Amino acid sequence: MHDESSPKNRTSPVRFGVLGTGRITRRLVADLQSTDGVEVTAIASRTAERAKWYADQFGIAAGIAGYDALIKREDVDAVYIALPPSMHAEWSIGAAAQKKHILCEKPLTVSCEEADALDRACRENQVRWLDATGWLHHERTETFAKWIAEKHFGEIGHISAAVSFYQPFQSDEHRLDPKLGGGCLLDLGWYSGGLIRFVTGKMPTAIYADSVIREGVPQRITAMMWFDNNVTATLSCGYDTASRKWFEVAGSVSSLICDDFTRPWADRPARCWVHDAAGTAQEHSFEGQQQERRMIAKLISDEPLESLQRQALDTQRIIDAMEESIRQEQRIVI
Ligand SMILES: NC(=O)c1ccc[n+]([C@@H]2O[C@H](COP(=O)([O-])OP(=O)(O)OC[C@H]3O[C@@H](n4cnc5c(N)ncnc54)[C@H](OP(=O)(O)O)[C@@H]3O)[C@@H](O)[C@H]2O)c1
């Protein structure tokens, strides 16, 4: 489909500017720089010294002091936003007003009101947006979608998803600051809630969630969700157990198990198993292209993004509903 607002219709290569110089920036800048048709022309930091240092490190022409100066630059067509979650909406909306396309880190924002405002700003300014949720763009994910559509596992009855890591944080970590959108609900609930939304393709009809709060932010979340047709889901995420990035889709014929869905391990192919009623576990592995480069390529293509955007907006709604359930200490009907 031809899309007038596609970055490819503005200039080639698409010139990215980067906001923030944190941990994920290091990885994503390398992905941007190694994606066909993309150039990184500028990087901004709160301080001029840091911006200059990172620009030199990454081989980027301009290191800019302040995010506002970057989003107004004429040599920037698209902006990659790698800031703490509470800053995603403000800078995405600001960049959209400058007619820049948006690649925004997950979680998209901190609430569905903010997420809707971001979506609206991009539509009004005719720019494209994606959240940087890499796993949705892996080739393996297309196989999951095909299997689910073909009822490969029979009727799906239950989904469970768990994402966690164990990390003693530094005191200045944004994940521990409620004002910056800290806590595992937004950070890791984005993956596990998003996986459940991806499998069901819809919003739950009810949610119950509970949290373990430490240092003012949720550090563990346990939730249950109900969907039409008696489909149920359970979610677990947190900062206080060793790395988990897995899910189970339980069907009437077989179950799909995947233990590396958010990001396959660097030293081995992406994998999953289909377990049947007779105890056979068939392993599938996927070499495939790198998920972040495929995500960037999609943003700068002419392909429609609506279904990915709907996935992100619904994930934000699921997180809001979990938050509301925790606040009210009861099951929330949606
Ligand atoms: N997609 C993924 O796989 C993935 C993985 C990890 C993280 N993330 C997401 O990426 C975003 C950034 O995470 P990160 O781990 O890269 O964080 P980080 O290392 O703390 O970096 C965040 C950057 O934001 C800027 N910033 C502006 N105001 C800030 C403030 N008040 N406190 C802290 N930093 C501030 C800083 O850059 P300057 O000082 O240079 O301005 C900082 O380097 C989060 O939304 C996170 O969920 C995504």
mmCIF file of C-alpha atoms and ligand atoms in Angstrom:
data_model
loop_
_atom_site.group_PDB
_atom_site.id
_atom_site.type_symbol
_atom_site.label_atom_id
_atom_site.label_comp_id
_atom_site.label_asym_id
_atom_site.label_seq_id
_atom_site.Cartn_x
_atom_site.Cartn_y
_atom_site.Cartn_z
ATOM 1 C CA MET A 1 0.000 0.000 0.000
ATOM 2 C CA HIS A 2 1.256 3.433 -0.889
ATOM 3 C CA ASP A 3 1.442 5.811 2.055
ATOM 4 C CA GLU A 4 2.083 9.517 1.422
ATOM 5 C CA SER A 5 3.488 9.935 4.910
ATOM 6 C CA SER A 6 6.089 7.172 4.518
ATOM 7 C CA PRO A 7 9.604 8.364 5.421
ATOM 8 C CA LYS A 8 10.784 6.839 2.143
ATOM 9 C CA ASN A 9 8.796 9.515 0.280
ATOM 10 C CA ARG A 10 10.627 12.344 2.074
ATOM 11 C CA THR A 11 14.253 11.518 1.562
ATOM 12 C CA SER A 12 16.555 8.586 1.137
ATOM 13 C CA PRO A 13 18.242 7.475 3.320
ATOM 14 C CA VAL A 14 15.924 8.192 6.252
ATOM 15 C CA ARG A 15 17.879 10.361 8.722
ATOM 16 C CA PHE A 16 17.364 9.448 12.386
ATOM 17 C CA GLY A 17 18.003 11.586 15.435
ATOM 18 C CA VAL A 18 18.333 9.883 18.829
ATOM 19 C CA LEU A 19 17.080 11.199 22.180
ATOM 20 C CA GLY A 20 19.000 9.863 25.188
ATOM 21 C CA THR A 21 22.331 8.136 25.663
ATOM 22 C CA GLY A 22 21.439 5.232 27.970
ATOM 23 C CA ARG A 23 21.925 1.466 27.801
ATOM 24 C CA ILE A 24 19.396 0.657 25.084
ATOM 25 C CA THR A 25 20.643 3.534 22.925
ATOM 26 C CA ARG A 26 23.975 1.787 22.473
ATOM 27 C CA ARG A 27 22.300 -1.304 20.998
ATOM 28 C CA LEU A 28 19.598 0.421 18.960
ATOM 29 C CA VAL A 29 21.963 2.951 17.371
ATOM 30 C CA ALA A 30 24.025 0.030 16.054
ATOM 31 C CA ASP A 31 20.800 -1.516 14.696
ATOM 32 C CA LEU A 32 19.786 1.778 13.051
ATOM 33 C CA GLN A 33 23.230 2.210 11.521
ATOM 34 C CA SER A 34 23.185 -1.317 10.107
ATOM 35 C CA THR A 35 19.669 -1.095 8.592
ATOM 36 C CA ASP A 36 19.525 -0.467 4.835
ATOM 37 C CA GLY A 37 18.214 2.991 3.988
ATOM 38 C CA VAL A 38 18.900 4.498 7.423
ATOM 39 C CA GLU A 39 21.466 7.025 8.584
ATOM 40 C CA VAL A 40 21.873 8.390 12.135
ATOM 41 C CA THR A 41 22.657 12.085 11.803
ATOM 42 C CA ALA A 42 22.321 13.414 15.371
ATOM 43 C CA ILE A 43 22.142 12.320 19.009
ATOM 44 C CA ALA A 44 20.928 14.481 21.904
ATOM 45 C CA SER A 45 21.669 14.363 25.600
ATOM 46 C CA ARG A 46 20.783 16.572 28.531
ATOM 47 C CA THR A 47 24.403 17.715 28.562
ATOM 48 C CA ALA A 48 26.589 18.902 25.678
ATOM 49 C CA GLU A 49 29.607 16.875 26.893
ATOM 50 C CA ARG A 50 27.690 13.598 26.973
ATOM 51 C CA ALA A 51 26.114 14.265 23.568
ATOM 52 C CA LYS A 52 29.503 14.999 22.040
ATOM 53 C CA TRP A 53 31.107 11.952 23.671
ATOM 54 C CA TYR A 54 28.359 9.618 22.388
ATOM 55 C CA ALA A 55 28.379 11.164 18.921
ATOM 56 C CA ASP A 56 32.132 10.500 18.715
ATOM 57 C CA GLN A 57 31.720 6.962 20.076
ATOM 58 C CA PHE A 58 28.973 6.043 17.596
ATOM 59 C CA GLY A 59 30.353 7.933 14.598
ATOM 60 C CA ILE A 60 27.366 10.317 14.490
ATOM 61 C CA ALA A 61 27.924 13.743 12.892
ATOM 62 C CA ALA A 62 26.132 15.891 15.492
ATOM 63 C CA GLY A 63 26.050 15.641 19.302
ATOM 64 C CA ILE A 64 23.321 18.010 20.482
ATOM 65 C CA ALA A 65 22.698 19.551 23.908
ATOM 66 C CA GLY A 66 18.991 19.250 24.741
ATOM 67 C CA TYR A 67 16.236 17.199 23.150
ATOM 68 C CA ASP A 68 14.288 20.198 21.827
ATOM 69 C CA ALA A 69 17.161 21.299 19.595
ATOM 70 C CA LEU A 70 17.323 17.810 18.057
ATOM 71 C CA ILE A 71 13.654 17.432 17.157
ATOM 72 C CA LYS A 72 13.790 20.792 15.308
ATOM 73 C CA ARG A 73 16.761 19.891 13.110
ATOM 74 C CA GLU A 74 16.306 19.841 9.371
ATOM 75 C CA ASP A 75 18.715 16.933 8.934
ATOM 76 C CA VAL A 76 16.422 14.659 11.019
ATOM 77 C CA ASP A 77 13.425 12.830 9.438
ATOM 78 C CA ALA A 78 12.704 10.364 12.261
ATOM 79 C CA VAL A 79 13.399 10.308 15.981
ATOM 80 C CA TYR A 80 14.301 7.323 18.168
ATOM 81 C CA ILE A 81 13.194 8.033 21.746
ATOM 82 C CA ALA A 82 15.191 6.119 24.383
ATOM 83 C CA LEU A 83 14.229 8.089 27.493
ATOM 84 C CA PRO A 84 12.553 6.982 30.758
ATOM 85 C CA PRO A 85 8.862 6.029 30.202
ATOM 86 C CA SER A 86 7.345 9.219 31.670
ATOM 87 C CA MET A 87 9.099 11.239 28.936
ATOM 88 C CA HIS A 88 7.932 9.153 25.951
ATOM 89 C CA ALA A 89 4.632 10.946 25.300
ATOM 90 C CA GLU A 90 6.010 14.469 25.657
ATOM 91 C CA TRP A 91 8.901 13.934 23.252
ATOM 92 C CA SER A 92 6.990 11.772 20.780
ATOM 93 C CA ILE A 93 4.245 14.383 20.531
ATOM 94 C CA GLY A 94 6.843 17.173 20.295
ATOM 95 C CA ALA A 95 8.722 15.365 17.530
ATOM 96 C CA ALA A 96 5.483 14.579 15.641
ATOM 97 C CA ALA A 97 4.640 18.314 15.711
ATOM 98 C CA GLN A 98 7.977 18.847 13.937
ATOM 99 C CA LYS A 99 6.851 16.290 11.296
ATOM 100 C CA LYS A 100 9.321 13.631 12.445
ATOM 101 C CA HIS A 101 8.460 9.937 12.307
ATOM 102 C CA ILE A 102 8.685 8.190 15.673
ATOM 103 C CA LEU A 103 10.342 5.048 16.985
ATOM 104 C CA CYS A 104 9.586 5.166 20.712
ATOM 105 C CA GLU A 105 10.994 2.761 23.285
ATOM 106 C CA LYS A 106 8.627 0.539 25.249
ATOM 107 C CA PRO A 107 6.465 1.080 27.215
ATOM 108 C CA LEU A 108 4.880 3.375 24.631
ATOM 109 C CA THR A 109 3.813 5.811 27.402
ATOM 110 C CA VAL A 110 2.684 5.597 31.039
ATOM 111 C CA SER A 111 -1.101 5.610 30.437
ATOM 112 C CA CYS A 112 -3.638 4.969 27.686
ATOM 113 C CA GLU A 113 -4.592 8.674 27.685
ATOM 114 C CA GLU A 114 -0.988 9.540 26.824
ATOM 115 C CA ALA A 115 -0.779 6.713 24.282
ATOM 116 C CA ASP A 116 -3.950 7.926 22.536
ATOM 117 C CA ALA A 117 -2.579 11.490 22.493
ATOM 118 C CA LEU A 118 0.637 10.239 20.897
ATOM 119 C CA ASP A 119 -1.308 8.327 18.258
ATOM 120 C CA ARG A 120 -3.502 11.367 17.565
ATOM 121 C CA ALA A 121 -0.506 13.718 17.237
ATOM 122 C CA CYS A 122 1.140 11.388 14.725
ATOM 123 C CA ARG A 123 -2.060 11.095 12.676
ATOM 124 C CA GLU A 124 -2.626 14.860 12.677
ATOM 125 C CA ASN A 125 0.932 15.454 11.524
ATOM 126 C CA GLN A 126 0.864 12.529 9.069
ATOM 127 C CA VAL A 127 3.912 10.828 10.530
ATOM 128 C CA ARG A 128 4.396 7.130 11.205
ATOM 129 C CA TRP A 129 5.019 5.647 14.643
ATOM 130 C CA LEU A 130 6.045 2.352 16.186
ATOM 131 C CA ASP A 131 6.964 1.297 19.694
ATOM 132 C CA ALA A 132 10.352 -0.428 19.817
ATOM 133 C CA THR A 133 9.007 -3.851 20.830
ATOM 134 C CA GLY A 134 11.440 -5.992 18.889
ATOM 135 C CA TRP A 135 9.929 -9.474 19.360
ATOM 136 C CA LEU A 136 6.812 -8.544 17.387
ATOM 137 C CA HIS A 137 9.042 -8.205 14.315
ATOM 138 C CA HIS A 138 10.962 -11.481 14.546
ATOM 139 C CA GLU A 139 10.281 -13.950 11.709
ATOM 140 C CA ARG A 140 9.325 -16.516 14.349
ATOM 141 C CA THR A 141 6.479 -14.250 15.497
ATOM 142 C CA GLU A 142 4.973 -14.486 12.001
ATOM 143 C CA THR A 143 4.989 -18.278 12.407
ATOM 144 C CA PHE A 144 3.259 -17.955 15.803
ATOM 145 C CA ALA A 145 0.585 -15.760 14.184
ATOM 146 C CA LYS A 146 0.105 -18.270 11.353
ATOM 147 C CA TRP A 147 -0.181 -21.242 13.739
ATOM 148 C CA ILE A 148 -2.706 -19.390 15.900
ATOM 149 C CA ALA A 149 -4.786 -18.333 12.858
ATOM 150 C CA GLU A 150 -4.762 -21.916 11.522
ATOM 151 C CA LYS A 151 -5.783 -23.337 14.935
ATOM 152 C CA HIS A 152 -2.617 -25.431 14.949
ATOM 153 C CA PHE A 153 -3.079 -26.008 18.697
ATOM 154 C CA GLY A 154 -6.855 -26.555 18.481
ATOM 155 C CA GLU A 155 -9.004 -24.178 20.528
ATOM 156 C CA ILE A 156 -6.830 -21.992 22.740
ATOM 157 C CA GLY A 157 -7.949 -22.221 26.374
ATOM 158 C CA HIS A 158 -5.176 -20.573 28.363
ATOM 159 C CA ILE A 159 -2.083 -18.411 27.912
ATOM 160 C CA SER A 160 0.587 -17.741 30.485
ATOM 161 C CA ALA A 161 3.483 -15.313 30.118
ATOM 162 C CA ALA A 162 6.386 -14.557 32.448
ATOM 163 C CA VAL A 163 9.111 -11.950 32.052
ATOM 164 C CA SER A 164 11.607 -11.069 34.744
ATOM 165 C CA PHE A 165 15.206 -10.343 35.581
ATOM 166 C CA TYR A 166 17.069 -10.090 38.850
ATOM 167 C CA GLN A 167 18.985 -6.899 39.297
ATOM 168 C CA PRO A 168 20.172 -4.911 42.268
ATOM 169 C CA PHE A 169 19.626 -1.430 40.786
ATOM 170 C CA GLN A 170 21.804 1.661 41.190
ATOM 171 C CA SER A 171 20.101 4.372 43.261
ATOM 172 C CA ASP A 172 19.649 6.690 40.214
ATOM 173 C CA GLU A 173 17.893 3.984 38.156
ATOM 174 C CA HIS A 174 14.724 5.274 36.443
ATOM 175 C CA ARG A 175 13.093 1.874 36.990
ATOM 176 C CA LEU A 176 12.963 2.718 40.709
ATOM 177 C CA ASP A 177 11.516 6.212 40.267
ATOM 178 C CA PRO A 178 7.700 6.406 40.172
ATOM 179 C CA LYS A 179 7.880 9.914 38.685
ATOM 180 C CA LEU A 180 9.814 8.561 35.681
ATOM 181 C CA GLY A 181 7.391 5.683 35.073
ATOM 182 C CA GLY A 182 9.449 3.167 37.066
ATOM 183 C CA GLY A 183 8.414 -0.319 38.143
ATOM 184 C CA CYS A 184 8.038 -3.701 36.506
ATOM 185 C CA LEU A 185 4.377 -3.223 35.502
ATOM 186 C CA LEU A 186 5.240 -0.801 32.694
ATOM 187 C CA ASP A 187 8.736 -2.139 32.050
ATOM 188 C CA LEU A 188 8.099 -5.913 31.918
ATOM 189 C CA GLY A 189 4.294 -6.032 31.958
ATOM 190 C CA TRP A 190 4.658 -4.436 28.516
ATOM 191 C CA TYR A 191 6.144 -7.719 27.229
ATOM 192 C CA SER A 192 3.979 -10.244 29.070
ATOM 193 C CA GLY A 193 0.738 -8.243 28.669
ATOM 194 C CA GLY A 194 1.651 -7.615 25.033
ATOM 195 C CA LEU A 195 2.200 -11.334 24.418
ATOM 196 C CA ILE A 196 -1.268 -12.129 25.795
ATOM 197 C CA ARG A 197 -2.805 -9.401 23.587
ATOM 198 C CA PHE A 198 -0.885 -10.750 20.566
ATOM 199 C CA VAL A 199 -2.164 -14.326 21.056
ATOM 200 C CA THR A 200 -5.788 -13.399 21.745
ATOM 201 C CA GLY A 201 -5.884 -10.444 19.317
ATOM 202 C CA LYS A 202 -8.233 -8.636 21.670
ATOM 203 C CA MET A 203 -8.743 -6.984 25.036
ATOM 204 C CA PRO A 204 -9.661 -9.080 28.080
ATOM 205 C CA THR A 205 -13.139 -8.625 29.499
ATOM 206 C CA ALA A 206 -11.820 -8.637 33.086
ATOM 207 C CA ILE A 207 -8.492 -8.397 34.919
ATOM 208 C CA TYR A 208 -7.308 -9.037 38.452
ATOM 209 C CA ALA A 209 -3.755 -7.985 39.381
ATOM 210 C CA ASP A 210 -1.694 -7.851 42.541
ATOM 211 C CA SER A 211 1.734 -6.369 43.202
ATOM 212 C CA VAL A 212 4.707 -6.496 45.524
ATOM 213 C CA ILE A 213 5.766 -2.880 46.041
ATOM 214 C CA ARG A 214 9.299 -2.049 47.162
ATOM 215 C CA GLU A 215 11.008 1.327 47.079
ATOM 216 C CA GLY A 216 7.774 2.930 45.909
ATOM 217 C CA VAL A 217 7.386 0.959 42.651
ATOM 218 C CA PRO A 218 5.911 -2.431 41.723
ATOM 219 C CA GLN A 219 8.719 -4.978 41.735
ATOM 220 C CA ARG A 220 6.541 -8.034 41.129
ATOM 221 C CA ILE A 221 3.147 -8.345 39.416
ATOM 222 C CA THR A 222 0.862 -11.360 39.269
ATOM 223 C CA ALA A 223 -2.312 -11.055 37.200
ATOM 224 C CA MET A 224 -5.183 -13.077 35.802
ATOM 225 C CA MET A 225 -7.241 -12.145 32.733
ATOM 226 C CA TRP A 226 -10.531 -13.380 31.322
ATOM 227 C CA PHE A 227 -11.521 -13.248 27.644
ATOM 228 C CA ASP A 228 -14.602 -14.189 25.604
ATOM 229 C CA ASN A 229 -15.222 -17.923 25.071
ATOM 230 C CA ASN A 230 -13.729 -18.895 28.450
ATOM 231 C CA VAL A 231 -10.170 -18.120 27.396
ATOM 232 C CA THR A 232 -8.030 -17.177 30.404
ATOM 233 C CA ALA A 233 -4.490 -15.863 30.847
ATOM 234 C CA THR A 234 -2.009 -15.461 33.686
ATOM 235 C CA LEU A 235 0.854 -13.005 33.800
ATOM 236 C CA SER A 236 3.910 -12.784 35.994
ATOM 237 C CA CYS A 237 6.681 -10.204 35.832
ATOM 238 C CA GLY A 238 9.231 -8.783 38.196
ATOM 239 C CA TYR A 239 12.677 -7.668 39.176
ATOM 240 C CA ASP A 240 13.216 -10.240 41.925
ATOM 241 C CA THR A 241 13.599 -13.558 40.122
ATOM 242 C CA ALA A 242 16.211 -14.722 37.604
ATOM 243 C CA SER A 243 15.694 -14.046 33.886
ATOM 244 C CA ARG A 244 12.478 -15.406 32.398
ATOM 245 C CA LYS A 245 11.168 -14.488 28.963
ATOM 246 C CA TRP A 246 8.715 -17.249 28.250
ATOM 247 C CA PHE A 247 5.130 -18.141 27.514
ATOM 248 C CA GLU A 248 2.767 -21.078 27.083
ATOM 249 C CA VAL A 249 -0.255 -21.147 24.778
ATOM 250 C CA ALA A 250 -2.410 -24.116 25.822
ATOM 251 C CA GLY A 251 -4.773 -25.471 23.182
ATOM 252 C CA SER A 252 -7.217 -28.389 23.003
ATOM 253 C CA VAL A 253 -4.819 -30.342 20.734
ATOM 254 C CA SER A 254 -1.355 -29.195 21.802
ATOM 255 C CA SER A 255 0.553 -26.427 23.553
ATOM 256 C CA LEU A 256 3.107 -23.946 22.259
ATOM 257 C CA ILE A 257 5.996 -23.270 24.635
ATOM 258 C CA CYS A 258 8.605 -20.588 24.029
ATOM 259 C CA ASP A 259 11.359 -19.674 26.482
ATOM 260 C CA ASP A 260 13.076 -16.746 24.730
ATOM 261 C CA PHE A 261 10.302 -14.743 23.106
ATOM 262 C CA THR A 262 11.339 -11.163 23.971
ATOM 263 C CA ARG A 263 14.805 -11.607 22.524
ATOM 264 C CA PRO A 264 16.418 -14.877 21.427
ATOM 265 C CA TRP A 265 19.777 -15.587 23.093
ATOM 266 C CA ALA A 266 22.632 -14.094 21.078
ATOM 267 C CA ASP A 267 24.519 -17.399 20.750
ATOM 268 C CA ARG A 268 21.662 -19.635 19.552
ATOM 269 C CA PRO A 269 18.702 -19.561 17.177
ATOM 270 C CA ALA A 270 15.240 -18.498 18.346
ATOM 271 C CA ARG A 271 13.313 -21.575 19.472
ATOM 272 C CA CYS A 272 9.985 -22.974 20.631
ATOM 273 C CA TRP A 273 8.313 -26.326 21.236
ATOM 274 C CA VAL A 274 4.933 -27.814 20.401
ATOM 275 C CA HIS A 275 3.902 -30.356 23.054
ATOM 276 C CA ASP A 276 1.098 -32.769 22.161
ATOM 277 C CA ALA A 277 -1.214 -34.943 24.252
ATOM 278 C CA ALA A 278 1.021 -38.021 23.742
ATOM 279 C CA GLY A 279 4.009 -36.327 25.370
ATOM 280 C CA THR A 280 5.857 -35.540 22.133
ATOM 281 C CA ALA A 281 7.735 -32.238 22.181
ATOM 282 C CA GLN A 282 8.656 -31.019 18.712
ATOM 283 C CA GLU A 283 11.370 -28.344 18.726
ATOM 284 C CA HIS A 284 11.360 -25.590 16.102
ATOM 285 C CA SER A 285 14.253 -23.211 15.569
ATOM 286 C CA PHE A 286 14.466 -20.044 13.535
ATOM 287 C CA GLU A 287 17.697 -18.486 12.248
ATOM 288 C CA GLY A 288 16.139 -15.439 10.597
ATOM 289 C CA GLN A 289 17.035 -11.815 10.495
ATOM 290 C CA GLN A 290 17.630 -9.611 13.479
ATOM 291 C CA GLN A 291 14.301 -8.434 14.948
ATOM 292 C CA GLU A 292 15.238 -4.774 15.562
ATOM 293 C CA ARG A 293 16.447 -4.240 11.985
ATOM 294 C CA ARG A 294 13.167 -5.693 10.690
ATOM 295 C CA MET A 295 11.267 -3.323 13.019
ATOM 296 C CA ILE A 296 13.188 -0.280 11.750
ATOM 297 C CA ALA A 297 12.735 -1.395 8.137
ATOM 298 C CA LYS A 298 8.982 -1.639 8.721
ATOM 299 C CA LEU A 299 8.785 1.870 10.163
ATOM 300 C CA ILE A 300 10.523 3.383 7.128
ATOM 301 C CA SER A 301 8.568 1.291 4.611
ATOM 302 C CA ASP A 302 5.175 1.950 3.014
ATOM 303 C CA GLU A 303 3.580 -0.953 4.925
ATOM 304 C CA PRO A 304 0.474 -0.126 6.988
ATOM 305 C CA LEU A 305 1.256 0.032 10.701
ATOM 306 C CA GLU A 306 -2.295 0.073 12.090
ATOM 307 C CA SER A 307 -2.339 -3.474 13.458
ATOM 308 C CA LEU A 308 0.999 -2.968 15.257
ATOM 309 C CA GLN A 309 -0.227 0.364 16.599
ATOM 310 C CA ARG A 310 -3.458 -1.267 17.814
ATOM 311 C CA GLN A 311 -1.340 -3.950 19.521
ATOM 312 C CA ALA A 312 0.597 -1.199 21.363
ATOM 313 C CA LEU A 313 -2.492 0.831 22.305
ATOM 314 C CA ASP A 314 -4.272 -2.273 23.641
ATOM 315 C CA THR A 315 -1.162 -3.314 25.589
ATOM 316 C CA GLN A 316 -1.202 0.107 27.224
ATOM 317 C CA ARG A 317 -4.900 -0.419 28.097
ATOM 318 C CA ILE A 318 -4.150 -3.812 29.635
ATOM 319 C CA ILE A 319 -1.422 -2.218 31.789
ATOM 320 C CA ASP A 320 -3.787 0.569 32.852
ATOM 321 C CA ALA A 321 -6.404 -2.022 33.834
ATOM 322 C CA MET A 322 -3.848 -3.979 35.879
ATOM 323 C CA GLU A 323 -2.835 -0.753 37.613
ATOM 324 C CA GLU A 324 -6.476 0.022 38.356
ATOM 325 C CA SER A 325 -7.072 -3.484 39.709
ATOM 326 C CA ILE A 326 -4.057 -3.143 42.032
ATOM 327 C CA ARG A 327 -5.297 0.271 43.206
ATOM 328 C CA GLN A 328 -8.840 -0.965 43.856
ATOM 329 C CA GLU A 329 -7.711 -4.374 45.162
ATOM 330 C CA GLN A 330 -10.395 -6.025 43.065
ATOM 331 C CA ARG A 331 -11.246 -7.585 39.729
ATOM 332 C CA ILE A 332 -11.771 -4.929 37.039
ATOM 333 C CA VAL A 333 -14.403 -5.462 34.357
ATOM 334 C CA ILE A 334 -13.346 -3.811 31.111
HETATM 335 N N1 LIG B 1 13.459 -2.530 23.659
HETATM 336 C C1 LIG B 1 14.288 -3.050 24.562
HETATM 337 O O1 LIG B 1 14.782 -4.169 24.426
HETATM 338 C C2 LIG B 1 14.643 -2.226 25.766
HETATM 339 C C3 LIG B 1 15.668 -2.642 26.620
HETATM 340 C C4 LIG B 1 16.002 -1.811 27.689
HETATM 341 C C5 LIG B 1 15.302 -0.637 27.908
HETATM 342 N N2 LIG B 1 14.279 -0.288 27.088
HETATM 343 C C6 LIG B 1 13.502 0.948 27.306
HETATM 344 O O2 LIG B 1 14.301 2.048 26.890
HETATM 345 C C7 LIG B 1 14.043 3.177 27.731
HETATM 346 C C8 LIG B 1 15.369 3.622 28.339
HETATM 347 O O3 LIG B 1 15.887 2.563 29.124
HETATM 348 P P1 LIG B 1 17.455 2.420 29.437
HETATM 349 O O4 LIG B 1 17.621 1.143 30.173
HETATM 350 O O5 LIG B 1 18.256 2.638 28.202
HETATM 351 O O6 LIG B 1 17.637 3.642 30.458
HETATM 352 P P2 LIG B 1 18.937 4.440 30.870
HETATM 353 O O7 LIG B 1 20.158 3.630 30.619
HETATM 354 O O8 LIG B 1 18.714 4.966 32.242
HETATM 355 O O9 LIG B 1 18.912 5.655 29.838
HETATM 356 C C9 LIG B 1 17.894 6.615 29.821
HETATM 357 C C10 LIG B 1 18.440 7.915 29.230
HETATM 358 O O10 LIG B 1 17.398 8.894 29.296
HETATM 359 C C11 LIG B 1 17.948 10.181 29.523
HETATM 360 N N3 LIG B 1 17.250 10.830 30.637
HETATM 361 C C12 LIG B 1 16.588 12.005 30.567
HETATM 362 N N4 LIG B 1 16.065 12.347 31.733
HETATM 363 C C13 LIG B 1 16.397 11.374 32.600
HETATM 364 C C14 LIG B 1 16.184 11.196 33.990
HETATM 365 N N5 LIG B 1 15.482 12.085 34.723
HETATM 366 N N6 LIG B 1 16.693 10.098 34.572
HETATM 367 C C15 LIG B 1 17.377 9.191 33.855
HETATM 368 N N7 LIG B 1 17.631 9.319 32.509
HETATM 369 C C16 LIG B 1 17.153 10.413 31.907
HETATM 370 C C17 LIG B 1 19.431 9.980 29.826
HETATM 371 O O11 LIG B 1 20.159 10.399 28.684
HETATM 372 P P3 LIG B 1 20.929 11.793 28.627
HETATM 373 O O12 LIG B 1 21.447 12.063 30.011
HETATM 374 O O13 LIG B 1 21.984 11.563 27.645
HETATM 375 O O14 LIG B 1 19.958 12.839 28.199
HETATM 376 C C18 LIG B 1 19.608 8.484 30.026
HETATM 377 O O15 LIG B 1 20.830 8.035 29.552
HETATM 378 C C19 LIG B 1 13.015 2.721 28.763
HETATM 379 O O16 LIG B 1 11.733 3.088 28.332
HETATM 380 C C20 LIG B 1 13.162 1.199 28.760
HETATM 381 O O17 LIG B 1 11.972 0.516 29.119
HETATM 382 C C21 LIG B 1 13.955 -1.049 26.024
#
